[in-house]
Amino acid sequence: MPGKQRILLLSDSPANQFAQHLALLYPNRVTALDFTTEGHGLSVLRKHGYVVTMVTQRRNLDKLDYAAVRDFAAAGGTVASCLAEYAYFLGASLRKSVVPEGDMPGLRICRRSDVTEGFEVGDVTAWFGKVSGAVGNDKNENQYYQRQIMGLEGRENLSILGVSTLNAGAVLTEERVGSGRIMALDMLSPKEPFFDSYGSTYKYLFLG
């Protein structure tokens, strides 16, 4: 398969459900690599047309060569990153908001882009994960959570495409880097889609 069609997933959990579902959506196109143990410099990345990064454990943030990821984008590649590693590289503040069940966190579209094609500015879609049996909260043991980058503002080459309905923190961003781009999105909070999984219905939509 031509390299430009190939997708490289850089993750510290390269066999998780996200990796399996990504491979299901893009048959014979996805290679998953454990960035904590395998080299992933620019020479590796440039063999692919797309790179997806997912750091599931904060202790591994330093092990991801995000400078190489940005170099890949600058050379014309397309990157999709989770918020944690993107915020870490920018030196921005990442927040994980937890709210009682019933207050469903959403993603509000605030700028039109080909990434958000099909949505209008102001449209809201549910975007959250759910934890059951929360410790120390007998009155409300079911809770929703969502991640945001706080205090991030749009600037030249950086657009905030979607914000949280909880606190207006950035949930979906797009940065033009050289001749490529990096999309950052809260992909960790929404669980993998299943029947009636309201908070993760559109989890893979923006990756398309």
PDB file of C-alpha atoms in Angstrom:
ATOM      1  CA  MET A   1       0.000   0.000   0.000  1.00  0.00           C
ATOM      2  CA  PRO A   2       1.336   3.479  -0.847  1.00  0.00           C
ATOM      3  CA  GLY A   3       2.958   5.112   2.182  1.00  0.00           C
ATOM      4  CA  LYS A   4       0.685   8.151   1.999  1.00  0.00           C
ATOM      5  CA  GLN A   5      -2.302   5.941   2.808  1.00  0.00           C
ATOM      6  CA  ARG A   6      -0.667   4.254   5.797  1.00  0.00           C
ATOM      7  CA  ILE A   7      -1.547   5.195   9.376  1.00  0.00           C
ATOM      8  CA  LEU A   8       0.896   4.921  12.272  1.00  0.00           C
ATOM      9  CA  LEU A   9      -0.483   4.749  15.808  1.00  0.00           C
ATOM     10  CA  LEU A  10       2.041   5.780  18.465  1.00  0.00           C
ATOM     11  CA  SER A  11       0.780   4.646  21.852  1.00  0.00           C
ATOM     12  CA  ASP A  12       1.960   3.283  25.184  1.00  0.00           C
ATOM     13  CA  SER A  13      -0.938   0.824  24.859  1.00  0.00           C
ATOM     14  CA  PRO A  14      -0.758  -0.210  21.183  1.00  0.00           C
ATOM     15  CA  ALA A  15      -3.022  -3.250  21.546  1.00  0.00           C
ATOM     16  CA  ASN A  16      -5.907  -1.530  23.342  1.00  0.00           C
ATOM     17  CA  GLN A  17      -9.465  -1.287  22.045  1.00  0.00           C
ATOM     18  CA  PHE A  18      -8.810   2.044  20.380  1.00  0.00           C
ATOM     19  CA  ALA A  19      -6.027   0.468  18.314  1.00  0.00           C
ATOM     20  CA  GLN A  20      -8.276  -2.469  17.418  1.00  0.00           C
ATOM     21  CA  HIS A  21     -11.127  -0.229  16.347  1.00  0.00           C
ATOM     22  CA  LEU A  22      -8.831   2.057  14.341  1.00  0.00           C
ATOM     23  CA  ALA A  23      -7.598  -1.001  12.450  1.00  0.00           C
ATOM     24  CA  LEU A  24     -11.193  -2.085  11.912  1.00  0.00           C
ATOM     25  CA  LEU A  25     -12.108   1.302  10.453  1.00  0.00           C
ATOM     26  CA  TYR A  26      -9.033   1.385   8.193  1.00  0.00           C
ATOM     27  CA  PRO A  27      -8.310  -2.238   7.178  1.00  0.00           C
ATOM     28  CA  ASN A  28      -4.715  -3.057   6.261  1.00  0.00           C
ATOM     29  CA  ARG A  29      -3.647   0.548   6.767  1.00  0.00           C
ATOM     30  CA  VAL A  30      -2.796   0.791  10.478  1.00  0.00           C
ATOM     31  CA  THR A  31       0.513  -0.012  12.163  1.00  0.00           C
ATOM     32  CA  ALA A  32       0.567   0.253  15.958  1.00  0.00           C
ATOM     33  CA  LEU A  33       3.885   1.009  17.648  1.00  0.00           C
ATOM     34  CA  ASP A  34       4.771   1.173  21.349  1.00  0.00           C
ATOM     35  CA  PHE A  35       6.658   4.450  21.562  1.00  0.00           C
ATOM     36  CA  THR A  36       7.993   3.577  25.033  1.00  0.00           C
ATOM     37  CA  THR A  37      10.131   0.754  23.635  1.00  0.00           C
ATOM     38  CA  GLU A  38      10.418   1.317  19.881  1.00  0.00           C
ATOM     39  CA  GLY A  39      12.162   4.042  17.914  1.00  0.00           C
ATOM     40  CA  HIS A  40       9.825   6.560  16.318  1.00  0.00           C
ATOM     41  CA  GLY A  41      11.996   9.279  14.854  1.00  0.00           C
ATOM     42  CA  LEU A  42      11.161  11.180  11.707  1.00  0.00           C
ATOM     43  CA  SER A  43      12.644   8.445   9.494  1.00  0.00           C
ATOM     44  CA  VAL A  44      10.009   6.047  10.858  1.00  0.00           C
ATOM     45  CA  LEU A  45       7.119   8.497  10.753  1.00  0.00           C
ATOM     46  CA  ARG A  46       7.724   9.653   7.184  1.00  0.00           C
ATOM     47  CA  LYS A  47       6.945   6.155   5.882  1.00  0.00           C
ATOM     48  CA  HIS A  48       3.313   6.944   6.670  1.00  0.00           C
ATOM     49  CA  GLY A  49       0.818   9.554   5.572  1.00  0.00           C
ATOM     50  CA  TYR A  50      -0.918   9.872   8.930  1.00  0.00           C
ATOM     51  CA  VAL A  51       0.169   9.629  12.558  1.00  0.00           C
ATOM     52  CA  VAL A  52      -2.136   9.180  15.554  1.00  0.00           C
ATOM     53  CA  THR A  53      -0.741   9.633  19.079  1.00  0.00           C
ATOM     54  CA  MET A  54      -2.344   8.318  22.248  1.00  0.00           C
ATOM     55  CA  VAL A  55      -0.542   8.544  25.595  1.00  0.00           C
ATOM     56  CA  THR A  56      -2.675   6.710  28.141  1.00  0.00           C
ATOM     57  CA  GLN A  57      -0.332   7.104  31.125  1.00  0.00           C
ATOM     58  CA  ARG A  58       1.005  10.542  32.039  1.00  0.00           C
ATOM     59  CA  ARG A  59       4.274   9.032  33.256  1.00  0.00           C
ATOM     60  CA  ASN A  60       5.037   8.180  29.630  1.00  0.00           C
ATOM     61  CA  LEU A  61       4.650  11.673  28.204  1.00  0.00           C
ATOM     62  CA  ASP A  62       8.411  12.262  28.213  1.00  0.00           C
ATOM     63  CA  LYS A  63       8.980   9.085  26.204  1.00  0.00           C
ATOM     64  CA  LEU A  64       7.038  10.302  23.186  1.00  0.00           C
ATOM     65  CA  ASP A  65       9.229  12.181  20.714  1.00  0.00           C
ATOM     66  CA  TYR A  66       6.658  14.855  19.991  1.00  0.00           C
ATOM     67  CA  ALA A  67       9.258  17.037  18.309  1.00  0.00           C
ATOM     68  CA  ALA A  68       9.558  14.330  15.640  1.00  0.00           C
ATOM     69  CA  VAL A  69       5.768  14.247  15.375  1.00  0.00           C
ATOM     70  CA  ARG A  70       5.726  17.982  14.725  1.00  0.00           C
ATOM     71  CA  ASP A  71       8.530  17.644  12.175  1.00  0.00           C
ATOM     72  CA  PHE A  72       6.426  15.002  10.420  1.00  0.00           C
ATOM     73  CA  ALA A  73       3.503  17.443  10.268  1.00  0.00           C
ATOM     74  CA  ALA A  74       5.734  20.272   9.066  1.00  0.00           C
ATOM     75  CA  ALA A  75       6.847  18.072   6.177  1.00  0.00           C
ATOM     76  CA  GLY A  76       3.248  17.671   5.047  1.00  0.00           C
ATOM     77  CA  GLY A  77       1.945  14.916   7.286  1.00  0.00           C
ATOM     78  CA  THR A  78      -1.390  14.824   9.111  1.00  0.00           C
ATOM     79  CA  VAL A  79      -1.410  14.155  12.870  1.00  0.00           C
ATOM     80  CA  ALA A  80      -4.222  13.416  15.321  1.00  0.00           C
ATOM     81  CA  SER A  81      -3.228  13.632  18.992  1.00  0.00           C
ATOM     82  CA  CYS A  82      -4.887  13.198  22.329  1.00  0.00           C
ATOM     83  CA  LEU A  83      -5.013  16.342  24.440  1.00  0.00           C
ATOM     84  CA  ALA A  84      -2.492  15.191  27.070  1.00  0.00           C
ATOM     85  CA  GLU A  85       0.578  15.019  24.839  1.00  0.00           C
ATOM     86  CA  TYR A  86      -0.432  18.074  22.841  1.00  0.00           C
ATOM     87  CA  ALA A  87      -0.902  20.172  25.977  1.00  0.00           C
ATOM     88  CA  TYR A  88       2.330  18.802  27.441  1.00  0.00           C
ATOM     89  CA  PHE A  89       4.321  19.869  24.392  1.00  0.00           C
ATOM     90  CA  LEU A  90       2.750  23.339  24.421  1.00  0.00           C
ATOM     91  CA  GLY A  91       3.239  23.744  28.155  1.00  0.00           C
ATOM     92  CA  ALA A  92      -0.515  24.237  28.508  1.00  0.00           C
ATOM     93  CA  SER A  93      -2.820  23.157  31.335  1.00  0.00           C
ATOM     94  CA  LEU A  94      -4.806  19.942  30.916  1.00  0.00           C
ATOM     95  CA  ARG A  95      -7.880  19.465  33.082  1.00  0.00           C
ATOM     96  CA  LYS A  96      -9.996  16.389  33.700  1.00  0.00           C
ATOM     97  CA  SER A  97     -13.437  17.545  34.791  1.00  0.00           C
ATOM     98  CA  VAL A  98     -15.710  15.168  36.690  1.00  0.00           C
ATOM     99  CA  VAL A  99     -19.399  15.963  37.115  1.00  0.00           C
ATOM    100  CA  PRO A 100     -22.447  14.180  38.565  1.00  0.00           C
ATOM    101  CA  GLU A 101     -24.436  11.888  36.330  1.00  0.00           C
ATOM    102  CA  GLY A 102     -27.090  13.907  34.553  1.00  0.00           C
ATOM    103  CA  ASP A 103     -24.847  16.870  33.699  1.00  0.00           C
ATOM    104  CA  MET A 104     -23.631  15.437  30.392  1.00  0.00           C
ATOM    105  CA  PRO A 105     -20.466  17.180  29.151  1.00  0.00           C
ATOM    106  CA  GLY A 106     -20.575  18.169  25.517  1.00  0.00           C
ATOM    107  CA  LEU A 107     -18.370  19.489  22.747  1.00  0.00           C
ATOM    108  CA  ARG A 108     -19.591  22.770  21.239  1.00  0.00           C
ATOM    109  CA  ILE A 109     -18.392  23.598  17.723  1.00  0.00           C
ATOM    110  CA  CYS A 110     -17.028  27.140  17.642  1.00  0.00           C
ATOM    111  CA  ARG A 111     -15.303  27.305  14.266  1.00  0.00           C
ATOM    112  CA  ARG A 112     -15.967  25.761  10.883  1.00  0.00           C
ATOM    113  CA  SER A 113     -13.292  23.604   9.274  1.00  0.00           C
ATOM    114  CA  ASP A 114     -13.065  20.557   7.065  1.00  0.00           C
ATOM    115  CA  VAL A 115     -12.456  18.688  10.350  1.00  0.00           C
ATOM    116  CA  THR A 116     -15.911  19.720  11.593  1.00  0.00           C
ATOM    117  CA  GLU A 117     -17.650  19.354   8.237  1.00  0.00           C
ATOM    118  CA  GLY A 118     -21.350  18.611   8.729  1.00  0.00           C
ATOM    119  CA  PHE A 119     -21.558  20.703  11.898  1.00  0.00           C
ATOM    120  CA  GLU A 120     -22.514  24.341  12.256  1.00  0.00           C
ATOM    121  CA  VAL A 121     -21.020  26.794  14.730  1.00  0.00           C
ATOM    122  CA  GLY A 122     -22.931  26.364  17.986  1.00  0.00           C
ATOM    123  CA  ASP A 123     -23.801  22.710  17.425  1.00  0.00           C
ATOM    124  CA  VAL A 124     -23.264  20.517  20.501  1.00  0.00           C
ATOM    125  CA  THR A 125     -22.559  16.804  20.652  1.00  0.00           C
ATOM    126  CA  ALA A 126     -22.226  14.752  23.839  1.00  0.00           C
ATOM    127  CA  TRP A 127     -18.563  14.038  24.614  1.00  0.00           C
ATOM    128  CA  PHE A 128     -17.630  12.236  27.826  1.00  0.00           C
ATOM    129  CA  GLY A 129     -16.662   9.063  29.611  1.00  0.00           C
ATOM    130  CA  LYS A 130     -18.474   7.508  32.532  1.00  0.00           C
ATOM    131  CA  VAL A 131     -17.253   5.925  35.730  1.00  0.00           C
ATOM    132  CA  SER A 132     -19.550   3.813  37.894  1.00  0.00           C
ATOM    133  CA  GLY A 133     -19.078   3.132  41.569  1.00  0.00           C
ATOM    134  CA  ALA A 134     -17.185   6.334  42.323  1.00  0.00           C
ATOM    135  CA  VAL A 135     -15.493   6.061  45.703  1.00  0.00           C
ATOM    136  CA  GLY A 136     -16.627   8.389  48.483  1.00  0.00           C
ATOM    137  CA  ASN A 137     -19.807   9.559  46.807  1.00  0.00           C
ATOM    138  CA  ASP A 138     -22.681   7.378  47.979  1.00  0.00           C
ATOM    139  CA  LYS A 139     -25.311   9.845  46.772  1.00  0.00           C
ATOM    140  CA  ASN A 140     -24.029   9.876  43.213  1.00  0.00           C
ATOM    141  CA  GLU A 141     -21.733   6.981  42.439  1.00  0.00           C
ATOM    142  CA  ASN A 142     -22.092   7.389  38.669  1.00  0.00           C
ATOM    143  CA  GLN A 143     -20.110  10.288  37.244  1.00  0.00           C
ATOM    144  CA  TYR A 144     -19.171  11.712  33.851  1.00  0.00           C
ATOM    145  CA  TYR A 145     -15.737  13.051  32.926  1.00  0.00           C
ATOM    146  CA  GLN A 146     -14.139  14.999  30.102  1.00  0.00           C
ATOM    147  CA  ARG A 147     -10.686  16.456  29.407  1.00  0.00           C
ATOM    148  CA  GLN A 148      -9.934  19.995  28.246  1.00  0.00           C
ATOM    149  CA  ILE A 149      -6.922  22.237  27.613  1.00  0.00           C
ATOM    150  CA  MET A 150      -7.512  25.331  29.700  1.00  0.00           C
ATOM    151  CA  GLY A 151      -6.468  28.855  28.763  1.00  0.00           C
ATOM    152  CA  LEU A 152      -5.582  27.947  25.194  1.00  0.00           C
ATOM    153  CA  GLU A 153      -6.420  30.720  22.752  1.00  0.00           C
ATOM    154  CA  GLY A 154      -6.579  30.699  18.994  1.00  0.00           C
ATOM    155  CA  ARG A 155      -3.756  32.429  17.170  1.00  0.00           C
ATOM    156  CA  GLU A 156      -2.071  32.373  13.806  1.00  0.00           C
ATOM    157  CA  ASN A 157      -2.023  28.762  12.585  1.00  0.00           C
ATOM    158  CA  LEU A 158      -3.884  27.513  15.704  1.00  0.00           C
ATOM    159  CA  SER A 159      -7.679  27.261  15.719  1.00  0.00           C
ATOM    160  CA  ILE A 160      -9.963  26.196  18.556  1.00  0.00           C
ATOM    161  CA  LEU A 161     -12.621  24.169  16.752  1.00  0.00           C
ATOM    162  CA  GLY A 162     -14.601  22.853  19.703  1.00  0.00           C
ATOM    163  CA  VAL A 163     -14.910  23.732  23.380  1.00  0.00           C
ATOM    164  CA  SER A 164     -16.379  22.096  26.454  1.00  0.00           C
ATOM    165  CA  THR A 165     -19.914  22.900  27.538  1.00  0.00           C
ATOM    166  CA  LEU A 166     -18.618  22.674  31.118  1.00  0.00           C
ATOM    167  CA  ASN A 167     -15.922  25.360  31.149  1.00  0.00           C
ATOM    168  CA  ALA A 168     -15.213  26.464  27.545  1.00  0.00           C
ATOM    169  CA  GLY A 169     -11.854  24.678  27.640  1.00  0.00           C
ATOM    170  CA  ALA A 170     -10.518  23.427  24.313  1.00  0.00           C
ATOM    171  CA  VAL A 171     -11.611  19.899  23.402  1.00  0.00           C
ATOM    172  CA  LEU A 172     -10.846  19.995  19.664  1.00  0.00           C
ATOM    173  CA  THR A 173      -8.090  22.060  18.046  1.00  0.00           C
ATOM    174  CA  GLU A 174      -6.304  22.291  14.727  1.00  0.00           C
ATOM    175  CA  GLU A 175      -2.798  23.649  14.238  1.00  0.00           C
ATOM    176  CA  ARG A 176      -1.222  24.259  10.861  1.00  0.00           C
ATOM    177  CA  VAL A 177       2.436  23.231  11.057  1.00  0.00           C
ATOM    178  CA  GLY A 178       4.525  23.856   7.953  1.00  0.00           C
ATOM    179  CA  SER A 179       2.704  22.177   5.083  1.00  0.00           C
ATOM    180  CA  GLY A 180       0.818  19.761   7.375  1.00  0.00           C
ATOM    181  CA  ARG A 181      -1.372  19.936  10.440  1.00  0.00           C
ATOM    182  CA  ILE A 182      -2.039  18.557  13.905  1.00  0.00           C
ATOM    183  CA  MET A 183      -5.549  17.947  15.184  1.00  0.00           C
ATOM    184  CA  ALA A 184      -5.787  17.548  18.970  1.00  0.00           C
ATOM    185  CA  LEU A 185      -8.898  15.968  20.453  1.00  0.00           C
ATOM    186  CA  ASP A 186     -10.056  14.446  23.731  1.00  0.00           C
ATOM    187  CA  MET A 187      -9.980  10.825  22.570  1.00  0.00           C
ATOM    188  CA  LEU A 188      -9.308   9.342  26.013  1.00  0.00           C
ATOM    189  CA  SER A 189     -12.467  10.362  27.853  1.00  0.00           C
ATOM    190  CA  PRO A 190     -15.123   8.855  25.564  1.00  0.00           C
ATOM    191  CA  LYS A 191     -15.141   5.092  25.921  1.00  0.00           C
ATOM    192  CA  GLU A 192     -15.203   2.880  22.860  1.00  0.00           C
ATOM    193  CA  PRO A 193     -18.613   3.113  21.164  1.00  0.00           C
ATOM    194  CA  PHE A 194     -21.168   0.447  21.966  1.00  0.00           C
ATOM    195  CA  PHE A 195     -24.948   0.255  22.004  1.00  0.00           C
ATOM    196  CA  ASP A 196     -26.409   3.386  23.572  1.00  0.00           C
ATOM    197  CA  SER A 197     -22.942   4.809  24.367  1.00  0.00           C
ATOM    198  CA  TYR A 198     -24.173   8.368  24.169  1.00  0.00           C
ATOM    199  CA  GLY A 199     -20.960  10.110  25.208  1.00  0.00           C
ATOM    200  CA  SER A 200     -18.830   8.390  22.560  1.00  0.00           C
ATOM    201  CA  THR A 201     -21.194   8.211  19.574  1.00  0.00           C
ATOM    202  CA  TYR A 202     -18.974  10.447  17.436  1.00  0.00           C
ATOM    203  CA  LYS A 203     -15.592   9.454  18.882  1.00  0.00           C
ATOM    204  CA  TYR A 204     -14.129   8.487  15.505  1.00  0.00           C
ATOM    205  CA  LEU A 205     -15.962  11.056  13.389  1.00  0.00           C
ATOM    206  CA  PHE A 206     -13.327  13.804  13.505  1.00  0.00           C
ATOM    207  CA  LEU A 207     -10.566  11.278  12.790  1.00  0.00           C
ATOM    208  CA  GLY A 208     -12.136  10.706   9.383  1.00  0.00           C
TER     209      GLY A 208
END
